PDB file of C-alpha atoms in Angstrom:
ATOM      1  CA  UNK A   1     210.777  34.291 116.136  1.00 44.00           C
ATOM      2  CA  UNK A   2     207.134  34.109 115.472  1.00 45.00           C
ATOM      3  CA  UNK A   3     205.534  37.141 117.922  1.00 47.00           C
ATOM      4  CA  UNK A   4     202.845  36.108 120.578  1.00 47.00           C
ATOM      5  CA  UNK A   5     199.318  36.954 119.727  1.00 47.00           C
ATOM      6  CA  UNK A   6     197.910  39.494 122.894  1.00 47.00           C
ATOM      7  CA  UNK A   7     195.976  37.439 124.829  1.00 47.00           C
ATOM      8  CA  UNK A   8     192.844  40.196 125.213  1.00 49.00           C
ATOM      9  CA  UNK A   9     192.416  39.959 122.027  1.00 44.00           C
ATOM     10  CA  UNK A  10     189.745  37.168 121.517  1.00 48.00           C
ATOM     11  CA  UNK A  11     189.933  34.528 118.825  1.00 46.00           C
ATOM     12  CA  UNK A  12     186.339  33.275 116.851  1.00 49.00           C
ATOM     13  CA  UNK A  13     187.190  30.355 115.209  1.00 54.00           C
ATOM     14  CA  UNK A  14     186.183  30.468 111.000  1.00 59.00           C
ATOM     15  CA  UNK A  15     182.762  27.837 112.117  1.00 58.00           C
ATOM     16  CA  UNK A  16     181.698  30.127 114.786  1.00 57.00           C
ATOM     17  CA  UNK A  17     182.078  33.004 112.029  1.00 63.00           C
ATOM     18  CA  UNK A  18     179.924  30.884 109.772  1.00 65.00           C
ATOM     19  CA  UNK A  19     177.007  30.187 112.407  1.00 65.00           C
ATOM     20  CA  UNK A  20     176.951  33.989 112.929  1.00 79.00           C
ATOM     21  CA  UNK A  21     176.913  35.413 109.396  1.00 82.00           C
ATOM     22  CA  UNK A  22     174.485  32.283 108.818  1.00 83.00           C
ATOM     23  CA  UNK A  23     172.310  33.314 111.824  1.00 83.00           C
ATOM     24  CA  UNK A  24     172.161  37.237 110.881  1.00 91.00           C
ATOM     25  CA  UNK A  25     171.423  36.058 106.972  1.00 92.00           C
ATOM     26  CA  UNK A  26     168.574  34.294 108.424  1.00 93.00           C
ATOM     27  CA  UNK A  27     167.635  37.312 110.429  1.00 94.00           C
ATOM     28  CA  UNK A  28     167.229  39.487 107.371  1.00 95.00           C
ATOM     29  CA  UNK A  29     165.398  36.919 105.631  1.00 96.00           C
ATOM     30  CA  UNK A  30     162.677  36.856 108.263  1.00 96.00           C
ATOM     31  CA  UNK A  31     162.338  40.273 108.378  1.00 97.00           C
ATOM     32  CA  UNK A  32     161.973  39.830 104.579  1.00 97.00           C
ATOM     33  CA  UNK A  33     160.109  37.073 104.855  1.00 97.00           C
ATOM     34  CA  UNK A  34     157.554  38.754 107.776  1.00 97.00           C
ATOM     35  CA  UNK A  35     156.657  41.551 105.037  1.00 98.00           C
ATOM     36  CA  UNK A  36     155.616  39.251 102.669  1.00 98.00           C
ATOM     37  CA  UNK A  37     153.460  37.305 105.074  1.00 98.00           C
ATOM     38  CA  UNK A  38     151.403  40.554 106.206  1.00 98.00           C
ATOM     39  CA  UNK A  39     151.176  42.210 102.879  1.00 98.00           C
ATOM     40  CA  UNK A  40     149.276  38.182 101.741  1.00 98.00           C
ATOM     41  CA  UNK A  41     147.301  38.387 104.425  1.00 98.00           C
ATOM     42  CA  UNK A  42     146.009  41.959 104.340  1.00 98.00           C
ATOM     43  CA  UNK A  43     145.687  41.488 100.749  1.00 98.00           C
ATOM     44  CA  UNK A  44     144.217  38.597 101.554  1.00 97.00           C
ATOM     45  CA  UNK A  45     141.941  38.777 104.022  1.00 98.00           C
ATOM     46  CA  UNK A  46     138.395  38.344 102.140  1.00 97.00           C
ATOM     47  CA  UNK A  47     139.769  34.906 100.955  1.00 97.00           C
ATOM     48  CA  UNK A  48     140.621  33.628 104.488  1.00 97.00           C
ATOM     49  CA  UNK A  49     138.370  31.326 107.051  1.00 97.00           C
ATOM     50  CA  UNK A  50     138.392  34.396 109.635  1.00 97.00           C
ATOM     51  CA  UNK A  51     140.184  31.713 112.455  1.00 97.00           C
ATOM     52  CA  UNK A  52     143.002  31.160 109.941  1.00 97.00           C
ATOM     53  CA  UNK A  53     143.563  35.038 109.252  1.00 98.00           C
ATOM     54  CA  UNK A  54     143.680  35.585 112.970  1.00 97.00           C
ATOM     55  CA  UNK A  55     145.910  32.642 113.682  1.00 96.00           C
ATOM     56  CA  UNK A  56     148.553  33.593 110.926  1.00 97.00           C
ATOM     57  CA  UNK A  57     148.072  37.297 111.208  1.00 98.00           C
ATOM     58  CA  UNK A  58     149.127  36.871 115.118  1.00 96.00           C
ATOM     59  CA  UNK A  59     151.765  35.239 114.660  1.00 95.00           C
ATOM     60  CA  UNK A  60     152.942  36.809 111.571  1.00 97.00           C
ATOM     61  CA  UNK A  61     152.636  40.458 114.030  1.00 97.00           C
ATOM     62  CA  UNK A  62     154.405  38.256 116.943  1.00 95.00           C
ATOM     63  CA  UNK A  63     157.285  37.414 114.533  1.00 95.00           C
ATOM     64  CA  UNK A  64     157.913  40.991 113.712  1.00 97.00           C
ATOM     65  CA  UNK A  65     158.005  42.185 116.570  1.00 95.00           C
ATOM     66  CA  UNK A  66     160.655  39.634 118.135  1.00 93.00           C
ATOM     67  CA  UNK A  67     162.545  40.568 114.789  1.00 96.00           C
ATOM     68  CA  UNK A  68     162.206  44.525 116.199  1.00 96.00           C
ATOM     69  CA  UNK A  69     163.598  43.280 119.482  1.00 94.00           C
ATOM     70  CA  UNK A  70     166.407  41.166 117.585  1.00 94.00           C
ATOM     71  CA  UNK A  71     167.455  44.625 115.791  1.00 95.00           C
ATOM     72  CA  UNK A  72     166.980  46.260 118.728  1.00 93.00           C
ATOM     73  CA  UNK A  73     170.074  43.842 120.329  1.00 93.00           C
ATOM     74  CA  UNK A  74     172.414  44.449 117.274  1.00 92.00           C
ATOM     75  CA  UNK A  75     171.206  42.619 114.330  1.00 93.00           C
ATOM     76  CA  UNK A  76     171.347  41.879 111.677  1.00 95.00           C
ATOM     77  CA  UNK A  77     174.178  43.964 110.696  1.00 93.00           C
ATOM     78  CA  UNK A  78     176.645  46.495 112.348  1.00 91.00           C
ATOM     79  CA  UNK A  79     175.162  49.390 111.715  1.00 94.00           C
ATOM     80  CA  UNK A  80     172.369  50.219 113.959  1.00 92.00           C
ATOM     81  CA  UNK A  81     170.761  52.806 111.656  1.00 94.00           C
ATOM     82  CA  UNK A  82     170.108  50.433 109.309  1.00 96.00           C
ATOM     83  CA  UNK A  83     168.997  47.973 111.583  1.00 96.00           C
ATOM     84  CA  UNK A  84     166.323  50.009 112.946  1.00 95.00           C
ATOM     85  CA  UNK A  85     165.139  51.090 109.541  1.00 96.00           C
ATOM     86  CA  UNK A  86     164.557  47.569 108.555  1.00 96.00           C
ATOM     87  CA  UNK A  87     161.976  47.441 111.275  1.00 97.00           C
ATOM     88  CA  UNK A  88     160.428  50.591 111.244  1.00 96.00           C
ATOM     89  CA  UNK A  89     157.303  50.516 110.109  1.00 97.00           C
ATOM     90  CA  UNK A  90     154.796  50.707 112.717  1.00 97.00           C
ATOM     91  CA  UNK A  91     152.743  47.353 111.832  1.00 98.00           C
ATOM     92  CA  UNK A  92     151.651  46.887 115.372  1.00 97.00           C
ATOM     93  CA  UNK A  93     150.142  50.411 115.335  1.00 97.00           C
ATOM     94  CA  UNK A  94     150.726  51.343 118.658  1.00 96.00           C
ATOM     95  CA  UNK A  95     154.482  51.184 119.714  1.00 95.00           C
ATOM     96  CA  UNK A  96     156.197  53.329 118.005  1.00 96.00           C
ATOM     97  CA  UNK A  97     160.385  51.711 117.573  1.00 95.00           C
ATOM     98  CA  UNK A  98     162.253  54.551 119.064  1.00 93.00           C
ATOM     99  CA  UNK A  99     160.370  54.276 121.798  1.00 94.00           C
ATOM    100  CA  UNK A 100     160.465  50.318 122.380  1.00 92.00           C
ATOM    101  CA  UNK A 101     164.428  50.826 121.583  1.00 92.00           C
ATOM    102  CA  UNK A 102     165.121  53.695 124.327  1.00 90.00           C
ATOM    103  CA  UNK A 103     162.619  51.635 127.485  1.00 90.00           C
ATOM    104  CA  UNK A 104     164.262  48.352 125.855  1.00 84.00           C
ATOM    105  CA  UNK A 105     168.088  49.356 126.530  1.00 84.00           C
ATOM    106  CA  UNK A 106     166.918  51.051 129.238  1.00 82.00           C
ATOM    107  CA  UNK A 107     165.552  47.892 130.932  1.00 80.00           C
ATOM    108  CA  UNK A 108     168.494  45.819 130.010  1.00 77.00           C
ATOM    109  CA  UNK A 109     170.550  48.939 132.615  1.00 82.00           C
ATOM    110  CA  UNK A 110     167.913  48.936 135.031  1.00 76.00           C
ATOM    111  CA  UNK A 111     167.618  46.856 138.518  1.00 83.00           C
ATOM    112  CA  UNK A 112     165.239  44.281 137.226  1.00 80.00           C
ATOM    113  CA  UNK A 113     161.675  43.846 138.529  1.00 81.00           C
ATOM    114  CA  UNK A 114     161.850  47.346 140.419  1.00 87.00           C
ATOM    115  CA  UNK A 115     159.143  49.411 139.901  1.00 86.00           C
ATOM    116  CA  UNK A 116     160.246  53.377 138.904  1.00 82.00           C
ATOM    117  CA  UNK A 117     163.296  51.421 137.250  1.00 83.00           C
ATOM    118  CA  UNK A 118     162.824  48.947 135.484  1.00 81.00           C
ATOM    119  CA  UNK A 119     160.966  50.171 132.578  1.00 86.00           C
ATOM    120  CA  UNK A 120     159.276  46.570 131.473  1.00 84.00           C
ATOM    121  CA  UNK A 121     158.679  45.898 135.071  1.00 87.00           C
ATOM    122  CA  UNK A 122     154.365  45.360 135.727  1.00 87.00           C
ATOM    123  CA  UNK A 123     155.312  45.896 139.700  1.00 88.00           C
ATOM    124  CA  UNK A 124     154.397  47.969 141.498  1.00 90.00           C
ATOM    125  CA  UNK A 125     155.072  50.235 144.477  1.00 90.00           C
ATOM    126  CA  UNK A 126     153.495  49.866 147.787  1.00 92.00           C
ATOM    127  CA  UNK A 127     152.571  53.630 147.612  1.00 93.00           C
ATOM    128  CA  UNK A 128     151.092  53.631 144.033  1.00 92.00           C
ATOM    129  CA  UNK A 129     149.376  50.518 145.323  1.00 94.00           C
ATOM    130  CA  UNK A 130     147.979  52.200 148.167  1.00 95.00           C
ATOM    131  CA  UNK A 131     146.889  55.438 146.236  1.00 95.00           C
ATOM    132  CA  UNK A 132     145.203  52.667 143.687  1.00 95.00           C
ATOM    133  CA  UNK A 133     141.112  52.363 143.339  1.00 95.00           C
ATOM    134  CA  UNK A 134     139.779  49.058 143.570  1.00 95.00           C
ATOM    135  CA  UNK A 135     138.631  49.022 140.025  1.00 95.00           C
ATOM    136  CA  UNK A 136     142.437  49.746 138.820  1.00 94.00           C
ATOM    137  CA  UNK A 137     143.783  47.123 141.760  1.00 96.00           C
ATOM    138  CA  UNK A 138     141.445  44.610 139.951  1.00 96.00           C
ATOM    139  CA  UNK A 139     142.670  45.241 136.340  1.00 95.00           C
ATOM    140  CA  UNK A 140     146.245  44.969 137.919  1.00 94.00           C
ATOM    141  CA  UNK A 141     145.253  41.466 139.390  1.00 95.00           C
ATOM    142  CA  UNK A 142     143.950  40.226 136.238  1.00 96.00           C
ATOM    143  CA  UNK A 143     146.694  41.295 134.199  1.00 93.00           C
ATOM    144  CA  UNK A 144     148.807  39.709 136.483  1.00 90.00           C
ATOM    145  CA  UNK A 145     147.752  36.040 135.326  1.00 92.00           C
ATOM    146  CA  UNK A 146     148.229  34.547 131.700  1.00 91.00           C
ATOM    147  CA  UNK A 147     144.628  35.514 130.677  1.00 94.00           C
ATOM    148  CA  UNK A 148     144.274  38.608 131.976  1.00 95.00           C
ATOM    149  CA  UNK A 149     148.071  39.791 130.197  1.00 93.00           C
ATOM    150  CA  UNK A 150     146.443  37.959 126.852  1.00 94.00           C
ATOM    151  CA  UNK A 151     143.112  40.133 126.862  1.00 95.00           C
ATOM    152  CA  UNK A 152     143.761  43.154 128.979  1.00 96.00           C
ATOM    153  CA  UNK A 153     147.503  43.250 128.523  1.00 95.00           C
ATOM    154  CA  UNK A 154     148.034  45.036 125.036  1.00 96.00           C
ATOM    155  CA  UNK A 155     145.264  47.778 126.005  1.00 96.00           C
ATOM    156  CA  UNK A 156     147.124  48.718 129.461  1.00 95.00           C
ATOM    157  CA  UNK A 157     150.227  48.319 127.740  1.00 94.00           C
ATOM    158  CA  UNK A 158     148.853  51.145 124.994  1.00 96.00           C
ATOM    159  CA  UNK A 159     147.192  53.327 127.260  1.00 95.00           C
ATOM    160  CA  UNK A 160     150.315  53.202 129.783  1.00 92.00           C
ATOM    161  CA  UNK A 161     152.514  54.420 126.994  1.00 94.00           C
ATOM    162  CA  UNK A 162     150.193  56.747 125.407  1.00 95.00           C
ATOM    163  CA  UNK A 163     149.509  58.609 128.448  1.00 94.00           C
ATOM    164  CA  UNK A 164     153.219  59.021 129.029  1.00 92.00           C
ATOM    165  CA  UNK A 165     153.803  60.218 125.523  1.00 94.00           C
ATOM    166  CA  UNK A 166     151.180  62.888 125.285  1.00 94.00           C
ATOM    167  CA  UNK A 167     152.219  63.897 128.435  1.00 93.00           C
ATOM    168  CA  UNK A 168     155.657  64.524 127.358  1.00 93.00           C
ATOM    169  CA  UNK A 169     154.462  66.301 124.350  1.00 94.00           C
ATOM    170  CA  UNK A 170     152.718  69.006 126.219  1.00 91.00           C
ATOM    171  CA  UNK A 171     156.690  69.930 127.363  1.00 92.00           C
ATOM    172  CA  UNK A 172     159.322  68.193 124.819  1.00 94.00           C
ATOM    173  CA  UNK A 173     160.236  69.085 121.386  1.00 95.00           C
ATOM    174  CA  UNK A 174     161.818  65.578 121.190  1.00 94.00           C
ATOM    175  CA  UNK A 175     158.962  63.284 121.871  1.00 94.00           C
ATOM    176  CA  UNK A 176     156.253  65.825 119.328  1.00 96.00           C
ATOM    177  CA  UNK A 177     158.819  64.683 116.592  1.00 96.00           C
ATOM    178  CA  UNK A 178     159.113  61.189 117.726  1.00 95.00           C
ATOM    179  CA  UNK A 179     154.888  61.458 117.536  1.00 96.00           C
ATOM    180  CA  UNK A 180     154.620  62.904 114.434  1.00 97.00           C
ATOM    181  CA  UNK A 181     157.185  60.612 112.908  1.00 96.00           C
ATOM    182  CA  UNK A 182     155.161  57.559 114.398  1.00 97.00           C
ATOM    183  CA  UNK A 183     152.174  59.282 113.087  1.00 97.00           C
ATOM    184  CA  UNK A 184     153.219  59.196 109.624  1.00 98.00           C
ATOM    185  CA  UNK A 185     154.252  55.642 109.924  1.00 97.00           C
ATOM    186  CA  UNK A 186     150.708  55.171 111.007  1.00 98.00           C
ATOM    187  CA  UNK A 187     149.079  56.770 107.858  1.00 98.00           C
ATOM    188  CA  UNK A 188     151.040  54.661 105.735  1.00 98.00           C
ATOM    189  CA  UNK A 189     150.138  51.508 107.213  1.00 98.00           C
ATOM    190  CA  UNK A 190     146.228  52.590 107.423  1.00 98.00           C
ATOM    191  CA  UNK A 191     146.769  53.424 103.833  1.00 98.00           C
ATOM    192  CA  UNK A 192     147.917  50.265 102.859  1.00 98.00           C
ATOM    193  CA  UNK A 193     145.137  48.706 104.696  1.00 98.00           C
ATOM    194  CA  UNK A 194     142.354  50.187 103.801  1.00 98.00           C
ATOM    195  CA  UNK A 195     143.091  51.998 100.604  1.00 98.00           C
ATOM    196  CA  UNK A 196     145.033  48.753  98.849  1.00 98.00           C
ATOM    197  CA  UNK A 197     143.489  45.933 101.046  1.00 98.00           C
ATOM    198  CA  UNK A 198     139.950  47.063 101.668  1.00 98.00           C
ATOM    199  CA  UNK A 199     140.472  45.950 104.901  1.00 98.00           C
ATOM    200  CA  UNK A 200     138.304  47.468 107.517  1.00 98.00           C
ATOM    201  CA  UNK A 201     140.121  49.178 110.875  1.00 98.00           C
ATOM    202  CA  UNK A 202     138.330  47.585 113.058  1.00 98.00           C
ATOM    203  CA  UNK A 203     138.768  43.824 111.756  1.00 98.00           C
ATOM    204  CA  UNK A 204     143.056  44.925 111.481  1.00 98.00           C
ATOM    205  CA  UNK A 205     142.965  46.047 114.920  1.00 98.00           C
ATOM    206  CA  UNK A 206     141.009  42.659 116.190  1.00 97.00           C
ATOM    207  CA  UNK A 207     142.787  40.103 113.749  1.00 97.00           C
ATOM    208  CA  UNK A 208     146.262  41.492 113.464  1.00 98.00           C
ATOM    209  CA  UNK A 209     147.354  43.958 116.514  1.00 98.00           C
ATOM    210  CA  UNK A 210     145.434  42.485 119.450  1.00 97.00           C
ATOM    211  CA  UNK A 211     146.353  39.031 118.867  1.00 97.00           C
ATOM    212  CA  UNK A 212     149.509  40.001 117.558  1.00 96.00           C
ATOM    213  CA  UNK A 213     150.292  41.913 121.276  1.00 96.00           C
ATOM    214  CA  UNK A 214     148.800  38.743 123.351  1.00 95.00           C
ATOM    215  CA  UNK A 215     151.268  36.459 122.061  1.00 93.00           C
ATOM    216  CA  UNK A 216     154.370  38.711 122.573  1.00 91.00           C
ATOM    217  CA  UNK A 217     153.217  38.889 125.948  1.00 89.00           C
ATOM    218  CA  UNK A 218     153.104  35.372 126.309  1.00 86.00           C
ATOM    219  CA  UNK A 219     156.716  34.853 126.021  1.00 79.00           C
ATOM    220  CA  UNK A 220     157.675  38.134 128.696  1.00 80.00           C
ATOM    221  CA  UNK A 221     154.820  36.539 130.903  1.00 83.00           C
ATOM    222  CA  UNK A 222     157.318  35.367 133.508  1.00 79.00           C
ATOM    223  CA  UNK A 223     160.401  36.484 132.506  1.00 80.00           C
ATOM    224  CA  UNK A 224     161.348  38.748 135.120  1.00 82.00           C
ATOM    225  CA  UNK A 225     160.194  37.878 138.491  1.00 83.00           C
ATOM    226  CA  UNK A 226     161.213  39.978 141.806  1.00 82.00           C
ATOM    227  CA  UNK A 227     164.178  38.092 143.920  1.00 84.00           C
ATOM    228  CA  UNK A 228     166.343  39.423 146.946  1.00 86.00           C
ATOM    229  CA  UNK A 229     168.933  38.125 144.983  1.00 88.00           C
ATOM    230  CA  UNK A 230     169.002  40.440 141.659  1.00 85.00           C
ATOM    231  CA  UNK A 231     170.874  37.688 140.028  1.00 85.00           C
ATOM    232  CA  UNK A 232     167.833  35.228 139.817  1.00 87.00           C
ATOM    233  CA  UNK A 233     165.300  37.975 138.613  1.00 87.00           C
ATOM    234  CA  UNK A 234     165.375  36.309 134.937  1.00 86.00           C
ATOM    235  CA  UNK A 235     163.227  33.338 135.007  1.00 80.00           C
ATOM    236  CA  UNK A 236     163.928  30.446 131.794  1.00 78.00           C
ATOM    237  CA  UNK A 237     160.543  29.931 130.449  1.00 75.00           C
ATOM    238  CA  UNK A 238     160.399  26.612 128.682  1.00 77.00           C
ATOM    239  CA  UNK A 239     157.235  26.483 126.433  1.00 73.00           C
ATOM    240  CA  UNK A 240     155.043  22.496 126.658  1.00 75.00           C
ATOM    241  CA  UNK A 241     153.871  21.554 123.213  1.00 79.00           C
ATOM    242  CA  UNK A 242     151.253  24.316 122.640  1.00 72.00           C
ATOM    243  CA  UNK A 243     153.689  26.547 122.836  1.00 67.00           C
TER     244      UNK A 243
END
């Protein structure tokens, strides 16, 4: 007598298997595949109409880091180590991956929207609000529409994070090594960049990173929105034909 399979065990059927492994081989090739784009275009650079580097170097920074958030979920493989090292390298300059791994989890355990919470949440509290100057209220305001999160966003963003961070350092061994580490990172990519490239600084920061941050924040624009009803905090964006 054949013996009953358990029924909490779940069953994937061999074409669902397929569209995964498919889906996570696809994964690692983009992460492949968004190397090769930036080390062209830093390379180069001098060859490019200047609106054509920014265009592709945006996106091509965009792409890697919704690969970093992919990893950050659990792929392409099991192992989480390795995952992360595939998308270590601090391209976008700025954020370094342990720290976008730790707020992102973080935010996936928080109550959504709530300001001192949710770690992604651009809320906030009626008492911060109240101790705010009208010059930071402003900013706030601005960034609060799609232009203002496309030109002010990735500077508040940085500065938000970097204050935090040095902060920390002043009192935890943990964050001066996960500082330093992001520091070396850093060195490696400026060396690439300007010793290999020629590239200038200032034209990587306004071609690459900038753009590259305005566009992520395009897509977490309105993805969270504040609801008395937690359950319909996540928004569906669905992007017209510019998008």
């Amino acid at each position: 007598m054949a013996q009953a399979r358990p029924t909490d065990v779940p069953v994937v059927a061999p074409d669902v298997r397929r569209r995964s492994a498919a889906g996570e081989t696809l994964t690692a090739a983009l992460i492949a595949a968004s190397y090769a784009a930036w080390a062209f275009l830093t390379l180069s650079w001098r060859d490019l109409p200047l609106p054509v580097l920014i265009i592709a170097a945006s996106y091509c920074l965009t792409l890697y880091g919704s690969l970093q958030h992919e990893v950050i979920h659990g792929h392409p493989t099991r192992n989480r180590r390795l995952n992360l090292s595939l998308v270590w390298a601090p391209l976008s300059l700025w954020l370094p991956l342990s720290v976008y791994d730790s707020a992102h989890r973080a935010h996936h355990d928080s109550e959504l929207t709530v300001p001192g919470m949710d770690p992604e949440s651009w809320y906030v509290s009626p008492h911060r609000w109240a101790r705010l100057g009208r010059v930071s209220r402003t900013l706030l305001v601005f960034n609060n529409t799609l232009a203002g999160r496309l030109v002010i966003g990735p500077w508040m963003c940085a500065w938000q994070l970097w204050r935090h961070l040095l902060g920390e350092c002043l009192r935890d061994a943990a964050t001066r090594r996960v500082v330093a580490t992001h520091a070396l990172g850093v060195a490696a990519v400026l060396w690439w960049i300007v010793a290999v490239a020629g590239m200038p600084i200032s034209l990587y920061v306004a071609a690459f990173v900038w753009p590259g941050a305005s566009l992520t924040m395009v897509r977490s624009f309105v993805e969270h929105r504040y609801d008395e009803n937690p359950d319909r905090r996540t928004a569906i964006v669905r992007g017209g034909p510019l998008m």
